[in-house]
Amino acid sequence: MTVDLSAADALALRMMSLLLRPHPSTRPGTVAEVVEWFGAMQAQDLASGLWSLGARLPGRGVADVQAALERREALRTWPMRGTVHLVPPADARWMLELTGVRSLAGVATRRAQLGLTEADADRAVDVLGAALAGGGRLTRAQCLATLRAAGLGTDGQRGYHLLWFASVRGVTCVAPNIGTEQTFALLDEWAPASHRPERDEALALLAHRYVRGHGPVTDREFAGWSGLTLTDARRGLAAADDALSTVRVDGTPMYVDAALADAPRTAPDDVLALPGFDEYLLGFRDRTLMLDPAHQAAVVPGNNGIFQATVVRAGRVVGVWKRKIGRTAVTVTIQPLTTLDVAARARVEQALGRYADFLGLPARFDWLS
């Protein structure tokens, strides 16, 4: 039987799926468990990725999350849509083979624009693989210097393209920073115990993780998030059917994790401070459930794919924020997008205070209006 849900009910379930409200069947308590829950988490901006984890692991500080990444509880690579995500190490390879390779479709055109050849790209993979062998770990600058020493151009966007290509090919991955510098390592050495499901099993696994970490969602949302064709997205959802339930949200059929089918749907009143690059918004193409279209320009200025950090109240975006980290405090500038009374502002500052606690710094607040 398909259950009818209001938009408010759907939002309450979605917040549980996204681990931003207590979930009735799980309570992930480690970085590894949170990342495995989602399957993949946006992490093109490292600071945002760290707080995405911290927001779902109350009481953990940034040093705790960084230490977990050093323990290889998760790693960063380009598993889908040409975008960096945090993924479980054991799943990195099959995700690259299932979805990451789809970003290679236009690679010949892009190489030609950059003045690179297929031989250049293959040579870069070999050079980086040899340089990192034996447990090596190189900063981005060192990787680029290694490529230049091998006669490969890295000016402009060439260097980024070659580093990306080596990771999508499953040779390298992004390791934790050394100081402020991004580093790279061999995927085989950072994820030696790789899970290798058959293709249909992989489709089902990815579909289930997306639904349980984002639902209620449609098949088109899954296709958009994963970069799969709609046909493959539907195939994965069908294969994961036993773990899913269907609901109707304002008449639209959607999928939700079966564990949430009978969950209490109390209206959310939570106030959250989320990073810009978080699954809460970036995990969906249709964001109208959480974001008023009138506020789109404030959250994504210039519609350029750069998302501002958001203040969320009762599941809806009500403001954006920026932080400036100093030696003795973090200064947070808040721009409300809706009217917030004194009590609401106090709750916003409390939510942002949790972010300051994550950094281990006191917070100072500056309201723009």
Short mmCIF file of N, CA and C in Angstrom, two decimals, residues 179-337:
data_model
loop_
_atom_site.label_atom_id
_atom_site.label_comp_id
_atom_site.label_asym_id
_atom_site.label_seq_id
_atom_site.Cartn_x
_atom_site.Cartn_y
_atom_site.Cartn_z
N GLY A 179 48.72 19.77 6.69
CA GLY A 179 48.54 21.19 6.91
C GLY A 179 47.36 21.66 6.08
N THR A 180 47.61 22.61 5.21
CA THR A 180 46.54 23.10 4.34
C THR A 180 46.64 22.52 2.93
N GLU A 181 47.59 21.63 2.71
CA GLU A 181 47.84 21.12 1.36
C GLU A 181 47.14 19.79 1.10
N GLN A 182 46.43 19.74 0.00
CA GLN A 182 45.79 18.51 -0.44
C GLN A 182 46.86 17.48 -0.79
N THR A 183 46.59 16.22 -0.49
CA THR A 183 47.55 15.16 -0.83
C THR A 183 46.87 14.06 -1.62
N PHE A 184 47.70 13.25 -2.29
CA PHE A 184 47.22 12.12 -3.08
C PHE A 184 47.98 10.86 -2.67
N ALA A 185 47.30 9.71 -2.78
CA ALA A 185 47.90 8.42 -2.47
C ALA A 185 47.36 7.42 -3.48
N LEU A 186 47.90 6.21 -3.48
CA LEU A 186 47.40 5.16 -4.35
C LEU A 186 46.11 4.58 -3.78
N LEU A 187 45.11 4.44 -4.61
CA LEU A 187 43.84 3.87 -4.15
C LEU A 187 44.03 2.45 -3.64
N ASP A 188 44.83 1.65 -4.32
CA ASP A 188 45.05 0.27 -3.89
C ASP A 188 45.65 0.20 -2.50
N GLU A 189 46.44 1.20 -2.12
CA GLU A 189 47.08 1.17 -0.81
C GLU A 189 46.19 1.76 0.27
N TRP A 190 45.29 2.66 -0.10
CA TRP A 190 44.37 3.24 0.88
C TRP A 190 43.08 2.44 0.99
N ALA A 191 42.80 1.60 0.01
CA ALA A 191 41.59 0.78 0.04
C ALA A 191 41.93 -0.62 -0.45
N PRO A 192 42.77 -1.34 0.32
CA PRO A 192 43.21 -2.66 -0.16
C PRO A 192 42.12 -3.72 -0.14
N ALA A 193 41.12 -3.56 0.73
CA ALA A 193 40.07 -4.58 0.84
C ALA A 193 38.82 -4.11 0.10
N SER A 194 38.90 -4.07 -1.21
CA SER A 194 37.81 -3.54 -2.02
C SER A 194 36.68 -4.56 -2.17
N HIS A 195 35.45 -4.07 -2.02
CA HIS A 195 34.26 -4.86 -2.30
C HIS A 195 34.02 -4.82 -3.81
N ARG A 196 33.74 -5.94 -4.44
CA ARG A 196 33.57 -5.97 -5.90
C ARG A 196 32.25 -6.63 -6.28
N PRO A 197 31.13 -5.95 -6.08
CA PRO A 197 29.83 -6.53 -6.44
C PRO A 197 29.64 -6.59 -7.95
N GLU A 198 28.77 -7.51 -8.40
CA GLU A 198 28.36 -7.52 -9.80
C GLU A 198 27.57 -6.24 -10.09
N ARG A 199 27.43 -5.91 -11.37
CA ARG A 199 26.86 -4.61 -11.73
C ARG A 199 25.46 -4.41 -11.16
N ASP A 200 24.59 -5.41 -11.30
CA ASP A 200 23.22 -5.24 -10.79
C ASP A 200 23.20 -5.11 -9.28
N GLU A 201 24.09 -5.83 -8.60
CA GLU A 201 24.19 -5.69 -7.15
C GLU A 201 24.68 -4.30 -6.78
N ALA A 202 25.62 -3.79 -7.56
CA ALA A 202 26.14 -2.45 -7.30
C ALA A 202 25.05 -1.40 -7.51
N LEU A 203 24.26 -1.55 -8.56
CA LEU A 203 23.15 -0.62 -8.80
C LEU A 203 22.17 -0.64 -7.63
N ALA A 204 21.85 -1.84 -7.15
CA ALA A 204 20.91 -1.96 -6.03
C ALA A 204 21.47 -1.35 -4.76
N LEU A 205 22.75 -1.59 -4.52
CA LEU A 205 23.39 -1.06 -3.32
C LEU A 205 23.41 0.46 -3.33
N LEU A 206 23.78 1.03 -4.47
CA LEU A 206 23.83 2.49 -4.57
C LEU A 206 22.43 3.08 -4.45
N ALA A 207 21.44 2.43 -5.07
CA ALA A 207 20.06 2.92 -4.99
C ALA A 207 19.56 2.91 -3.55
N HIS A 208 19.82 1.83 -2.84
CA HIS A 208 19.35 1.75 -1.46
C HIS A 208 20.02 2.81 -0.59
N ARG A 209 21.32 2.99 -0.76
CA ARG A 209 22.01 3.98 0.06
C ARG A 209 21.51 5.39 -0.23
N TYR A 210 21.28 5.68 -1.49
CA TYR A 210 20.78 7.02 -1.82
C TYR A 210 19.41 7.24 -1.20
N VAL A 211 18.52 6.26 -1.34
CA VAL A 211 17.17 6.43 -0.81
C VAL A 211 17.20 6.54 0.72
N ARG A 212 17.93 5.67 1.38
CA ARG A 212 17.93 5.73 2.85
C ARG A 212 18.60 7.00 3.37
N GLY A 213 19.52 7.58 2.60
CA GLY A 213 20.20 8.78 3.03
C GLY A 213 19.56 10.07 2.56
N HIS A 214 18.50 9.99 1.74
CA HIS A 214 17.90 11.21 1.18
C HIS A 214 16.38 11.16 1.08
N GLY A 215 15.78 9.98 1.18
CA GLY A 215 14.37 9.82 0.87
C GLY A 215 13.44 10.64 1.77
N PRO A 216 12.23 10.91 1.28
CA PRO A 216 11.63 10.44 0.03
C PRO A 216 12.23 11.12 -1.21
N VAL A 217 12.45 10.30 -2.25
CA VAL A 217 13.05 10.79 -3.49
C VAL A 217 12.41 10.06 -4.67
N THR A 218 12.54 10.66 -5.85
CA THR A 218 12.05 10.04 -7.07
C THR A 218 13.18 9.32 -7.78
N ASP A 219 12.81 8.54 -8.79
CA ASP A 219 13.84 7.87 -9.60
C ASP A 219 14.71 8.88 -10.33
N ARG A 220 14.13 10.00 -10.74
CA ARG A 220 14.91 11.03 -11.44
C ARG A 220 15.91 11.71 -10.50
N GLU A 221 15.54 11.86 -9.23
CA GLU A 221 16.49 12.41 -8.27
C GLU A 221 17.69 11.47 -8.12
N PHE A 222 17.44 10.17 -8.05
CA PHE A 222 18.54 9.21 -7.93
C PHE A 222 19.43 9.27 -9.16
N ALA A 223 18.83 9.36 -10.34
CA ALA A 223 19.63 9.46 -11.57
C ALA A 223 20.46 10.73 -11.57
N GLY A 224 19.87 11.83 -11.13
CA GLY A 224 20.61 13.10 -11.11
C GLY A 224 21.76 13.08 -10.13
N TRP A 225 21.54 12.50 -8.95
CA TRP A 225 22.59 12.44 -7.92
C TRP A 225 23.72 11.53 -8.33
N SER A 226 23.39 10.38 -8.88
CA SER A 226 24.39 9.35 -9.19
C SER A 226 25.08 9.57 -10.53
N GLY A 227 24.42 10.31 -11.43
CA GLY A 227 24.97 10.45 -12.78
C GLY A 227 24.65 9.26 -13.67
N LEU A 228 23.85 8.31 -13.17
CA LEU A 228 23.44 7.16 -13.98
C LEU A 228 22.37 7.58 -14.98
N THR A 229 22.18 6.76 -16.00
CA THR A 229 21.03 6.97 -16.87
C THR A 229 19.77 6.68 -16.08
N LEU A 230 18.66 7.23 -16.52
CA LEU A 230 17.39 6.97 -15.84
C LEU A 230 17.06 5.47 -15.89
N THR A 231 17.41 4.82 -16.99
CA THR A 231 17.17 3.37 -17.11
C THR A 231 17.93 2.61 -16.03
N ASP A 232 19.21 2.92 -15.84
CA ASP A 232 20.00 2.24 -14.81
C ASP A 232 19.53 2.61 -13.41
N ALA A 233 19.11 3.86 -13.22
CA ALA A 233 18.61 4.28 -11.92
C ALA A 233 17.38 3.47 -11.55
N ARG A 234 16.47 3.32 -12.51
CA ARG A 234 15.26 2.54 -12.25
C ARG A 234 15.58 1.07 -12.04
N ARG A 235 16.58 0.57 -12.74
CA ARG A 235 16.99 -0.81 -12.56
C ARG A 235 17.52 -1.04 -11.14
N GLY A 236 18.32 -0.09 -10.66
CA GLY A 236 18.84 -0.21 -9.31
C GLY A 236 17.74 -0.14 -8.26
N LEU A 237 16.79 0.76 -8.44
CA LEU A 237 15.68 0.88 -7.50
C LEU A 237 14.82 -0.38 -7.49
N ALA A 238 14.60 -0.96 -8.67
CA ALA A 238 13.83 -2.20 -8.74
C ALA A 238 14.57 -3.33 -8.02
N ALA A 239 15.89 -3.37 -8.19
CA ALA A 239 16.67 -4.43 -7.55
C ALA A 239 16.72 -4.26 -6.03
N ALA A 240 16.58 -3.02 -5.55
CA ALA A 240 16.61 -2.75 -4.12
C ALA A 240 15.22 -2.73 -3.51
N ASP A 241 14.23 -3.17 -4.25
CA ASP A 241 12.83 -3.01 -3.88
C ASP A 241 12.50 -3.53 -2.49
N ASP A 242 13.09 -4.65 -2.08
CA ASP A 242 12.76 -5.24 -0.78
C ASP A 242 13.14 -4.33 0.38
N ALA A 243 14.10 -3.44 0.16
CA ALA A 243 14.56 -2.56 1.23
C ALA A 243 13.88 -1.19 1.19
N LEU A 244 12.98 -0.99 0.22
CA LEU A 244 12.36 0.31 0.01
C LEU A 244 10.85 0.24 0.17
N SER A 245 10.26 1.40 0.43
CA SER A 245 8.80 1.55 0.41
C SER A 245 8.48 2.72 -0.51
N THR A 246 7.26 2.76 -0.99
CA THR A 246 6.84 3.87 -1.85
C THR A 246 5.80 4.72 -1.11
N VAL A 247 5.89 6.01 -1.35
CA VAL A 247 4.95 6.97 -0.77
C VAL A 247 4.55 7.93 -1.88
N ARG A 248 3.50 8.71 -1.63
CA ARG A 248 3.13 9.79 -2.55
C ARG A 248 3.23 11.09 -1.79
N VAL A 249 4.00 12.01 -2.33
CA VAL A 249 4.16 13.33 -1.72
C VAL A 249 3.46 14.34 -2.63
N ASP A 250 2.36 14.87 -2.14
CA ASP A 250 1.53 15.77 -2.96
C ASP A 250 1.23 15.15 -4.32
N GLY A 251 0.97 13.84 -4.31
CA GLY A 251 0.59 13.13 -5.53
C GLY A 251 1.74 12.55 -6.33
N THR A 252 2.99 12.88 -5.97
CA THR A 252 4.15 12.38 -6.72
C THR A 252 4.69 11.12 -6.06
N PRO A 253 4.81 9.99 -6.82
CA PRO A 253 5.37 8.77 -6.23
C PRO A 253 6.84 8.96 -5.88
N MET A 254 7.22 8.52 -4.69
CA MET A 254 8.61 8.63 -4.23
C MET A 254 8.99 7.37 -3.46
N TYR A 255 10.31 7.19 -3.33
CA TYR A 255 10.85 6.06 -2.58
C TYR A 255 11.37 6.53 -1.23
N VAL A 256 11.23 5.66 -0.23
CA VAL A 256 11.77 5.92 1.10
C VAL A 256 12.29 4.61 1.65
N ASP A 257 13.27 4.69 2.51
CA ASP A 257 13.79 3.49 3.16
C ASP A 257 12.67 2.82 3.93
N ALA A 258 12.57 1.49 3.81
CA ALA A 258 11.49 0.76 4.45
C ALA A 258 11.45 0.99 5.95
N ALA A 259 12.60 1.25 6.57
CA ALA A 259 12.65 1.48 8.02
C ALA A 259 11.92 2.75 8.42
N LEU A 260 11.68 3.65 7.47
CA LEU A 260 11.00 4.90 7.78
C LEU A 260 9.51 4.87 7.44
N ALA A 261 9.05 3.78 6.84
CA ALA A 261 7.67 3.74 6.36
C ALA A 261 6.66 4.02 7.47
N ASP A 262 6.93 3.51 8.67
CA ASP A 262 5.99 3.69 9.78
C ASP A 262 6.55 4.61 10.86
N ALA A 263 7.58 5.37 10.52
CA ALA A 263 8.19 6.25 11.52
C ALA A 263 7.25 7.39 11.89
N PRO A 264 7.25 7.81 13.16
CA PRO A 264 6.45 8.99 13.55
C PRO A 264 6.89 10.20 12.75
N ARG A 265 5.93 10.98 12.30
CA ARG A 265 6.26 12.12 11.46
C ARG A 265 5.88 13.42 12.17
N THR A 266 6.56 13.68 13.28
CA THR A 266 6.34 14.93 13.99
C THR A 266 6.98 16.06 13.20
N ALA A 267 6.29 17.18 13.12
CA ALA A 267 6.78 18.31 12.34
C ALA A 267 8.13 18.77 12.89
N PRO A 268 9.14 18.95 12.04
CA PRO A 268 10.46 19.38 12.52
C PRO A 268 10.43 20.84 12.97
N ASP A 269 11.14 21.11 14.04
CA ASP A 269 11.31 22.48 14.50
C ASP A 269 12.78 22.76 14.78
N ASP A 270 13.65 21.87 14.27
CA ASP A 270 15.07 21.98 14.53
C ASP A 270 15.65 23.22 13.85
N VAL A 271 16.68 23.81 14.47
CA VAL A 271 17.47 24.87 13.85
C VAL A 271 18.88 24.32 13.65
N LEU A 272 19.34 24.33 12.41
CA LEU A 272 20.61 23.73 12.05
C LEU A 272 21.49 24.73 11.31
N ALA A 273 22.79 24.61 11.51
CA ALA A 273 23.78 25.37 10.73
C ALA A 273 24.53 24.36 9.88
N LEU A 274 24.32 24.41 8.57
CA LEU A 274 24.91 23.42 7.67
C LEU A 274 25.91 24.09 6.72
N PRO A 275 26.91 23.32 6.29
CA PRO A 275 27.88 23.88 5.33
C PRO A 275 27.24 24.06 3.97
N GLY A 276 27.92 24.78 3.11
CA GLY A 276 27.38 25.03 1.77
C GLY A 276 27.28 23.76 0.94
N PHE A 277 28.34 22.96 0.96
CA PHE A 277 28.36 21.75 0.14
C PHE A 277 27.94 20.56 0.99
N ASP A 278 26.66 20.48 1.26
CA ASP A 278 26.12 19.42 2.09
C ASP A 278 25.06 18.66 1.31
N GLU A 279 24.92 17.37 1.64
CA GLU A 279 23.91 16.57 0.97
C GLU A 279 22.50 17.12 1.17
N TYR A 280 22.30 17.95 2.19
CA TYR A 280 20.96 18.48 2.45
C TYR A 280 20.38 19.22 1.25
N LEU A 281 21.21 19.94 0.53
CA LEU A 281 20.74 20.60 -0.69
C LEU A 281 21.35 19.96 -1.93
N LEU A 282 22.65 19.64 -1.90
CA LEU A 282 23.31 19.16 -3.10
C LEU A 282 22.92 17.73 -3.45
N GLY A 283 22.27 17.03 -2.53
CA GLY A 283 21.83 15.67 -2.84
C GLY A 283 20.58 15.61 -3.68
N PHE A 284 20.06 16.77 -4.09
CA PHE A 284 18.80 16.83 -4.84
C PHE A 284 18.90 17.83 -5.98
N ARG A 285 18.16 17.56 -7.02
CA ARG A 285 18.02 18.56 -8.09
C ARG A 285 16.83 19.47 -7.81
N ASP A 286 15.74 18.87 -7.33
CA ASP A 286 14.57 19.65 -6.96
C ASP A 286 14.67 19.94 -5.47
N ARG A 287 14.96 21.18 -5.14
CA ARG A 287 15.20 21.56 -3.74
C ARG A 287 14.05 22.35 -3.15
N THR A 288 12.92 22.38 -3.83
CA THR A 288 11.83 23.25 -3.40
C THR A 288 11.25 22.82 -2.06
N LEU A 289 11.40 21.56 -1.68
CA LEU A 289 10.91 21.12 -0.38
C LEU A 289 11.65 21.83 0.74
N MET A 290 12.94 22.12 0.53
CA MET A 290 13.76 22.74 1.58
C MET A 290 14.07 24.21 1.32
N LEU A 291 14.00 24.64 0.06
CA LEU A 291 14.48 25.98 -0.31
C LEU A 291 13.43 26.71 -1.14
N ASP A 292 12.99 27.85 -0.65
CA ASP A 292 12.09 28.70 -1.40
C ASP A 292 12.81 29.18 -2.66
N PRO A 293 12.22 29.00 -3.86
CA PRO A 293 12.90 29.47 -5.07
C PRO A 293 13.31 30.94 -5.02
N ALA A 294 12.58 31.72 -4.23
CA ALA A 294 12.92 33.15 -4.11
C ALA A 294 14.27 33.35 -3.42
N HIS A 295 14.75 32.33 -2.69
CA HIS A 295 16.02 32.43 -1.97
C HIS A 295 17.17 31.73 -2.70
N GLN A 296 16.87 31.19 -3.87
CA GLN A 296 17.90 30.46 -4.62
C GLN A 296 19.13 31.33 -4.89
N ALA A 297 18.91 32.56 -5.29
CA ALA A 297 20.03 33.43 -5.66
C ALA A 297 20.92 33.74 -4.46
N ALA A 298 20.34 33.78 -3.26
CA ALA A 298 21.15 34.05 -2.07
C ALA A 298 21.98 32.83 -1.68
N VAL A 299 21.45 31.64 -1.93
CA VAL A 299 22.16 30.41 -1.57
C VAL A 299 23.20 30.05 -2.61
N VAL A 300 22.88 30.31 -3.88
CA VAL A 300 23.82 30.02 -4.97
C VAL A 300 24.00 31.29 -5.80
N PRO A 301 24.74 32.27 -5.30
CA PRO A 301 24.88 33.54 -6.03
C PRO A 301 25.47 33.32 -7.42
N GLY A 302 24.81 33.90 -8.41
CA GLY A 302 25.29 33.75 -9.78
C GLY A 302 24.98 32.39 -10.39
N ASN A 303 24.29 31.54 -9.63
CA ASN A 303 23.94 30.19 -10.12
C ASN A 303 25.17 29.47 -10.68
N ASN A 304 26.29 29.60 -9.95
CA ASN A 304 27.58 29.09 -10.45
C ASN A 304 28.02 27.79 -9.79
N GLY A 305 27.12 27.17 -9.03
CA GLY A 305 27.45 25.91 -8.38
C GLY A 305 28.17 26.05 -7.06
N ILE A 306 28.42 27.30 -6.62
CA ILE A 306 29.06 27.53 -5.32
C ILE A 306 27.97 27.84 -4.30
N PHE A 307 27.70 26.91 -3.41
CA PHE A 307 26.63 27.04 -2.45
C PHE A 307 27.12 27.70 -1.16
N GLN A 308 26.31 28.61 -0.65
CA GLN A 308 26.61 29.24 0.63
C GLN A 308 26.20 28.30 1.77
N ALA A 309 26.87 28.43 2.90
CA ALA A 309 26.43 27.71 4.09
C ALA A 309 25.05 28.21 4.50
N THR A 310 24.22 27.32 5.02
CA THR A 310 22.83 27.67 5.26
C THR A 310 22.43 27.51 6.72
N VAL A 311 21.44 28.33 7.10
CA VAL A 311 20.73 28.15 8.36
C VAL A 311 19.39 27.52 8.00
N VAL A 312 19.07 26.41 8.65
CA VAL A 312 17.85 25.67 8.35
C VAL A 312 16.99 25.65 9.60
N ARG A 313 15.72 26.02 9.44
CA ARG A 313 14.77 25.98 10.54
C ARG A 313 13.54 25.20 10.09
N ALA A 314 13.16 24.20 10.87
CA ALA A 314 12.01 23.35 10.54
C ALA A 314 12.14 22.79 9.13
N GLY A 315 13.38 22.51 8.74
CA GLY A 315 13.61 21.89 7.45
C GLY A 315 13.76 22.84 6.29
N ARG A 316 13.47 24.13 6.48
CA ARG A 316 13.53 25.10 5.41
C ARG A 316 14.72 26.04 5.60
N VAL A 317 15.36 26.42 4.51
CA VAL A 317 16.47 27.36 4.57
C VAL A 317 15.93 28.75 4.91
N VAL A 318 16.45 29.33 6.00
CA VAL A 318 15.97 30.65 6.44
C VAL A 318 17.09 31.68 6.49
N GLY A 319 18.31 31.26 6.13
CA GLY A 319 19.42 32.20 6.14
C GLY A 319 20.68 31.58 5.58
N VAL A 320 21.67 32.40 5.34
CA VAL A 320 22.99 31.92 4.92
C VAL A 320 24.01 32.52 5.88
N TRP A 321 25.17 31.89 5.96
CA TRP A 321 26.20 32.36 6.88
C TRP A 321 27.59 32.15 6.31
N LYS A 322 28.51 32.97 6.79
CA LYS A 322 29.92 32.85 6.43
C LYS A 322 30.74 32.93 7.70
N ARG A 323 31.89 32.29 7.68
CA ARG A 323 32.73 32.33 8.86
C ARG A 323 34.13 32.82 8.52
N LYS A 324 34.72 33.50 9.48
CA LYS A 324 36.11 33.92 9.39
C LYS A 324 36.82 33.38 10.62
N ILE A 325 37.74 32.46 10.39
CA ILE A 325 38.41 31.80 11.51
C ILE A 325 39.66 32.57 11.89
N GLY A 326 39.69 33.04 13.12
CA GLY A 326 40.87 33.73 13.63
C GLY A 326 41.63 32.85 14.61
N ARG A 327 42.65 33.40 15.20
CA ARG A 327 43.46 32.62 16.14
C ARG A 327 42.73 32.37 17.44
N THR A 328 41.85 33.29 17.84
CA THR A 328 41.21 33.17 19.15
C THR A 328 39.70 33.03 19.08
N ALA A 329 39.10 33.15 17.90
CA ALA A 329 37.64 33.05 17.78
C ALA A 329 37.26 32.84 16.32
N VAL A 330 36.03 32.40 16.12
CA VAL A 330 35.47 32.32 14.77
C VAL A 330 34.34 33.34 14.69
N THR A 331 34.43 34.25 13.73
CA THR A 331 33.40 35.26 13.54
C THR A 331 32.43 34.78 12.47
N VAL A 332 31.16 34.71 12.82
CA VAL A 332 30.13 34.21 11.91
C VAL A 332 29.21 35.37 11.52
N THR A 333 29.09 35.58 10.22
CA THR A 333 28.21 36.61 9.68
C THR A 333 26.96 35.94 9.15
N ILE A 334 25.79 36.37 9.62
CA ILE A 334 24.53 35.72 9.29
C ILE A 334 23.65 36.67 8.50
N GLN A 335 23.15 36.19 7.37
CA GLN A 335 22.19 36.96 6.57
C GLN A 335 20.85 36.24 6.59
N PRO A 336 19.87 36.75 7.33
CA PRO A 336 18.55 36.11 7.33
C PRO A 336 17.88 36.25 5.96
N LEU A 337 17.13 35.23 5.58
CA LEU A 337 16.35 35.27 4.34
C LEU A 337 14.86 35.37 4.64
#
